[in-house]
Short mmCIF file of C-alpha atoms in Angstrom, two decimals:
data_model
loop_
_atom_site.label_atom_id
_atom_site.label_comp_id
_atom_site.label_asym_id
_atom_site.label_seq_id
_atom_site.Cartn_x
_atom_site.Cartn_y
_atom_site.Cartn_z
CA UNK Q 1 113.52 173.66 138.20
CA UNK Q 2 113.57 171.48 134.78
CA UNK Q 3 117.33 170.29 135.81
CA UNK Q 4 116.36 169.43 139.02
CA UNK Q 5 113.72 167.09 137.69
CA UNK Q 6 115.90 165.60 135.18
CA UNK Q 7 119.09 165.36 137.19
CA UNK Q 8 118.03 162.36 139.03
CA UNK Q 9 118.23 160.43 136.01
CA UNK Q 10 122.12 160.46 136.17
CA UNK Q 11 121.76 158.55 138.95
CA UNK Q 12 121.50 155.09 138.56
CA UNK Q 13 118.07 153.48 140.57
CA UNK Q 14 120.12 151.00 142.47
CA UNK Q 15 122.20 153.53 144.08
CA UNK Q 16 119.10 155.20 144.91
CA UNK Q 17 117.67 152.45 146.50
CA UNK Q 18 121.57 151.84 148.67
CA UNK Q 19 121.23 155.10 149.92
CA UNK Q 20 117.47 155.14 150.98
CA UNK Q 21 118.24 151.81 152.67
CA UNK Q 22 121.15 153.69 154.54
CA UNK Q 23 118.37 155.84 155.58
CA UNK Q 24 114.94 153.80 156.66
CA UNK Q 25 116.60 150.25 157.12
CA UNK Q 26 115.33 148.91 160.13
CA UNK Q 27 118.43 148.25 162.14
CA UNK Q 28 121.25 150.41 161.01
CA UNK Q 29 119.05 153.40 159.04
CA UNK Q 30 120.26 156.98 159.76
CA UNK Q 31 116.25 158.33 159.92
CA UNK Q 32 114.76 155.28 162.14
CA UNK Q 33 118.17 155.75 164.57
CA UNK Q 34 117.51 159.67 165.07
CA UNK Q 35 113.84 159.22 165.52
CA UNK Q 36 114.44 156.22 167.93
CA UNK Q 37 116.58 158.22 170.32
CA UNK Q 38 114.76 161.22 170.03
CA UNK Q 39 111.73 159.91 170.82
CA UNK Q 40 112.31 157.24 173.05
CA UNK Q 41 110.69 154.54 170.72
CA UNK Q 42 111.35 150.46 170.91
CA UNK Q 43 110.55 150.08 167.22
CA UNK Q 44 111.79 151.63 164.06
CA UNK Q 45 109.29 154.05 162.61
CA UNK Q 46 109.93 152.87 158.85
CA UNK Q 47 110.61 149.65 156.85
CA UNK Q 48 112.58 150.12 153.89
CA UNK Q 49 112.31 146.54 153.20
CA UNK Q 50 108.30 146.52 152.51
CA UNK Q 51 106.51 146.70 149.40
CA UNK Q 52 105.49 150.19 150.11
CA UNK Q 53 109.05 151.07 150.50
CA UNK Q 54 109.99 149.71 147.21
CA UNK Q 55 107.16 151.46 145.64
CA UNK Q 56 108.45 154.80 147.22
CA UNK Q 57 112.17 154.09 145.74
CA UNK Q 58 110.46 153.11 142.47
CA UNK Q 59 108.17 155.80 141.87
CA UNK Q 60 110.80 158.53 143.22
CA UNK Q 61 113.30 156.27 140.28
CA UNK Q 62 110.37 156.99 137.45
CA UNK Q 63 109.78 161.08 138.22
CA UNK Q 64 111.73 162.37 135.70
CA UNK Q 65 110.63 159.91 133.19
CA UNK Q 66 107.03 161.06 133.71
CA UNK Q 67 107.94 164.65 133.45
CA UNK Q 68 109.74 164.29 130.00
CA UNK Q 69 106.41 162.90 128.56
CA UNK Q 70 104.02 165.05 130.45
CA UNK Q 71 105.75 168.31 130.88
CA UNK Q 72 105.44 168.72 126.45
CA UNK Q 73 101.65 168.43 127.30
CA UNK Q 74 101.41 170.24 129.86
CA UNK Q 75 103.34 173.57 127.99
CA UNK Q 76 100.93 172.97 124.86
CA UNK Q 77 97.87 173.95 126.73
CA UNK Q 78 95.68 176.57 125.60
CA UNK Q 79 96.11 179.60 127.69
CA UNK Q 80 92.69 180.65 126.45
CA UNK Q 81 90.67 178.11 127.45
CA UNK Q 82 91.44 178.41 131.21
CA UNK Q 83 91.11 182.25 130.49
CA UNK Q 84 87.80 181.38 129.46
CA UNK Q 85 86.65 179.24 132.43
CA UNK Q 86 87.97 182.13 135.11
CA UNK Q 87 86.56 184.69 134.05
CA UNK Q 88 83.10 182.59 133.68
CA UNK Q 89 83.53 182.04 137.33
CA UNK Q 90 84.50 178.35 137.42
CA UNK Q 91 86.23 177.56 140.66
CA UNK Q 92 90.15 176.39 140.60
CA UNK Q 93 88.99 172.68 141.43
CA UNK Q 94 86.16 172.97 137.97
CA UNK Q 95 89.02 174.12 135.90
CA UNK Q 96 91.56 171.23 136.62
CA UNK Q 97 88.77 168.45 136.68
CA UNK Q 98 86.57 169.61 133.85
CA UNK Q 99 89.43 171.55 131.75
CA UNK Q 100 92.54 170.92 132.81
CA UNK Q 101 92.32 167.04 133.34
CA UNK Q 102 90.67 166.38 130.17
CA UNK Q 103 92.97 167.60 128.20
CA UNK Q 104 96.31 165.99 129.61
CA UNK Q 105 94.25 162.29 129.96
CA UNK Q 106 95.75 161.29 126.18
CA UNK Q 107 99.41 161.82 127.81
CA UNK Q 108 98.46 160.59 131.29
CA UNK Q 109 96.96 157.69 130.13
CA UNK Q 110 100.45 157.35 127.64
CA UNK Q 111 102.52 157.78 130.75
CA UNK Q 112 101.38 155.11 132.96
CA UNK Q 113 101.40 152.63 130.03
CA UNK Q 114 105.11 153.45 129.48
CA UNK Q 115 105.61 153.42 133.29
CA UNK Q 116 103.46 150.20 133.76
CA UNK Q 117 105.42 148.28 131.23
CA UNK Q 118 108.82 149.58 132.90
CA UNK Q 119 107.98 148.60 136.23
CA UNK Q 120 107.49 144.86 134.84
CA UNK Q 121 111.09 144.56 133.69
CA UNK Q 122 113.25 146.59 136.49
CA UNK Q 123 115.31 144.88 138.51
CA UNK Q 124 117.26 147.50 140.27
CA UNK Q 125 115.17 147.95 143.28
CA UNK Q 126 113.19 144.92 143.66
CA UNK Q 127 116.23 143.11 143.35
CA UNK Q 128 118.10 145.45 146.33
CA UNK Q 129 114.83 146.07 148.42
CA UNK Q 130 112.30 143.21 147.84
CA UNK Q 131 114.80 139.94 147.61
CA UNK Q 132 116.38 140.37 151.23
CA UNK Q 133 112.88 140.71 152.58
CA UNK Q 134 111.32 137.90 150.04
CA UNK Q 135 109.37 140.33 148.74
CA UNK Q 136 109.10 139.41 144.71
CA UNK Q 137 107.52 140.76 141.82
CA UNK Q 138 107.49 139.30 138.20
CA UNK Q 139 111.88 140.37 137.51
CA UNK Q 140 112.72 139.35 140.79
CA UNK Q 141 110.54 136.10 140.65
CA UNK Q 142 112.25 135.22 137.39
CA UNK Q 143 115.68 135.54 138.35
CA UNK Q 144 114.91 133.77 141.29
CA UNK Q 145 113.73 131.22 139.48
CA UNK Q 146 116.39 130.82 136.98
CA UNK Q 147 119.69 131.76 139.86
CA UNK Q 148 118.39 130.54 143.10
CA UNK Q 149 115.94 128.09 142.76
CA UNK Q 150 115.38 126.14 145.71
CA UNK Q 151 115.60 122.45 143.06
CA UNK Q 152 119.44 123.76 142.43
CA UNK Q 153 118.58 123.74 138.99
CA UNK Q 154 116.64 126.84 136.66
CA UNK Q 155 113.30 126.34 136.30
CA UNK Q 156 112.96 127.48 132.93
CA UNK Q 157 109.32 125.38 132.63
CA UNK Q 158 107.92 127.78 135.33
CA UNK Q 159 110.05 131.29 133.53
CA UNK Q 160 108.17 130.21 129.96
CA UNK Q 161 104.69 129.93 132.16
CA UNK Q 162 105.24 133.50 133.31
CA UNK Q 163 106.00 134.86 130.60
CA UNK Q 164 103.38 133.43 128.47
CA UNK Q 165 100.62 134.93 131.24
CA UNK Q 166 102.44 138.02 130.31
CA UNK Q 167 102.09 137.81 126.43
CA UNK Q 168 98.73 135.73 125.70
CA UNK Q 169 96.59 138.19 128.43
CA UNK Q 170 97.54 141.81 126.86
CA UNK Q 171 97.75 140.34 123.22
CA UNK Q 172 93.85 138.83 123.73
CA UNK Q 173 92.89 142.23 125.74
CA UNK Q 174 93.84 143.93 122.13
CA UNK Q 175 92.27 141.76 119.93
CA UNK Q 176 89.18 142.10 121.96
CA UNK Q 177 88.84 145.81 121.67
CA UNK Q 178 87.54 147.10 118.41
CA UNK Q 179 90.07 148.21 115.67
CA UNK Q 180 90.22 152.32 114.96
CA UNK Q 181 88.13 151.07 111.76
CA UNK Q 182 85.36 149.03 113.29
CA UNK Q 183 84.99 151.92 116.17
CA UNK Q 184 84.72 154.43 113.39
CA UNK Q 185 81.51 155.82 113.01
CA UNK Q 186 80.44 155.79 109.33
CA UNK Q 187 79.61 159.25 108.81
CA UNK Q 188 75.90 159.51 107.40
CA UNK Q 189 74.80 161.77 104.52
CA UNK Q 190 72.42 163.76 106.45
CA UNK Q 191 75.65 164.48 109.02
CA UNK Q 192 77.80 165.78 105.83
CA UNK Q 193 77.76 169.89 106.42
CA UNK Q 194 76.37 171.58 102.97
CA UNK Q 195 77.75 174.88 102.48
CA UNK Q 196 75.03 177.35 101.18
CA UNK Q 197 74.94 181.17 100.47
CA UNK Q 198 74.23 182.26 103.89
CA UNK Q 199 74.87 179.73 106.09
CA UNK Q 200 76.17 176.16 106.93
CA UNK Q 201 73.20 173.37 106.32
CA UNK Q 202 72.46 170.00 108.25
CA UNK Q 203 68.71 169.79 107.23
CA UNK Q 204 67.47 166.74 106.14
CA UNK Q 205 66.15 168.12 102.63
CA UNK Q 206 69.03 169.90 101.77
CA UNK Q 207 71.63 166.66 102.25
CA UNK Q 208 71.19 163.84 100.82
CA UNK Q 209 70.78 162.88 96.90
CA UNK Q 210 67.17 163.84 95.40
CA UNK Q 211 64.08 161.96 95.81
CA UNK Q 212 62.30 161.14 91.90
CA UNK Q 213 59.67 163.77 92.37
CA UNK Q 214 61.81 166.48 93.49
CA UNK Q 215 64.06 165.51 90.07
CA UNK Q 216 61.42 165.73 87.98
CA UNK Q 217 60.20 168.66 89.47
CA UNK Q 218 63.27 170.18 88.94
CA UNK Q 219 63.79 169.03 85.23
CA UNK Q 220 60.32 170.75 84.48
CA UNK Q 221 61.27 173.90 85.71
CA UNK Q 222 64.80 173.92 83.77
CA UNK Q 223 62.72 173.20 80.41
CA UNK Q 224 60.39 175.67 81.18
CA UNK Q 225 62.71 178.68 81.58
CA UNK Q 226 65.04 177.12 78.79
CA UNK Q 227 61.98 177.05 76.50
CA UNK Q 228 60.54 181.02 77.62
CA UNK Q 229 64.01 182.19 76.83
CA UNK Q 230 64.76 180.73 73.59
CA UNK Q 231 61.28 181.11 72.37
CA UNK Q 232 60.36 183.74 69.68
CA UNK Q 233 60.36 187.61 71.11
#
């Protein structure tokens, strides 16, 4: 099952995207012919040239990626936790929502950054799906701009514009989230664990350094036992 995940990366995305056109193109598509004939229709069914084809091509193009970073994840689960929830009696949709979920939203949330920042820069299918329909998104746009500009000459003033949009919005998005020191909460003495004899401590007059009285309180009773046991017999 892995290596049929994984295989599909041997195949290069803008082969995958010739052959789904061969399928769901409008005029000539193997899919949109059979249904056509079958069914009597005057339309094709599909539209591979559409944005929601090209995200179908693209996300179908990404599938293995995503399951490289999420399948590690997924296998270092605790077995014990969901154990834990079944045989409390938590349902199968409480355990992926509240347990499940939770626990893989570090490596979702890593995977659709990664994937987010890949679908800015590939060319492969926008350039075979989206351009013959004038359907562009930002690596399309740009080599439009630079190889077919409708001025005969590159707009490179227009390229730098885009791709300053692209580098001045997620570099002032960071700086205006709070650095891992600033959003570190200082941790208080009263919230330092004391280990005792029996137990663990978080009391408020165990923690904590010593008030005057409760020093000089102390010093008295120190003298007092140092002076009844060296005193004379």
């Amino acid at each position: 099952m892995r290596a049929l995940v994984i295989l599909p990366m041997a195949t290069p995305p803008f082969l995958l995207a010739i052959s789904w056109i061969i399928l769901l193109s409008p005029r000539t598509g193997v899919i949109n012919s059979l249904l056509m004939q079958t069914f009597g229709l005057s339309a094709p069914p599909f539209n591979i040239y559409s944005l929601g084809g090209m995200i179908l091509v693209e996300g179908l193009a990404l599938v293995p990626s995503a399951f490289l970073i999420l399948a590690p994840a997924a296998r270092n689960l605790d077995p014990s936790l969901e154990e834990s929830a079944l045989v409390s009696g938590a349902s199968t949709g409480h355990l992926v929502f509240r347990i499940i979920l939770p626990l893989l939203l570090p490596a979702l949330a890593g995977t659709a950054i990664f994937l987010m920042i890949v679908s800015f820069v590939v060319f492969d299918v926008p350039g075979t799906i989206g351009m013959p329909s004038r359907i562009f998104v930002l690596s399309s746009q740009i080599y439009s701009l630079v190889a077919d500009s409708p001025r005969g000459i590159p707009e490179y003033g227009k390229v730098s514009a885009m791709a300053l949009m692209f580098t001045v919005g997620p570099a002032r998005a960071h700086l205006g989230l709070p650095s891992a020191h600033a959003a570190r909460r200082p941790l208080r003495d009263r919230d330092r664990p004391r280990l005792s004899g029996a137990a663990v401590s978080r009391s408020d007059d165990c923690v904590g350094s010593p008030s005057p009285r409760s020093a000089s309180i102390f010093c008295a009773r120190c003298w007092r036992r140092s002076s009844s046991c060296c005193g004379p017999a």
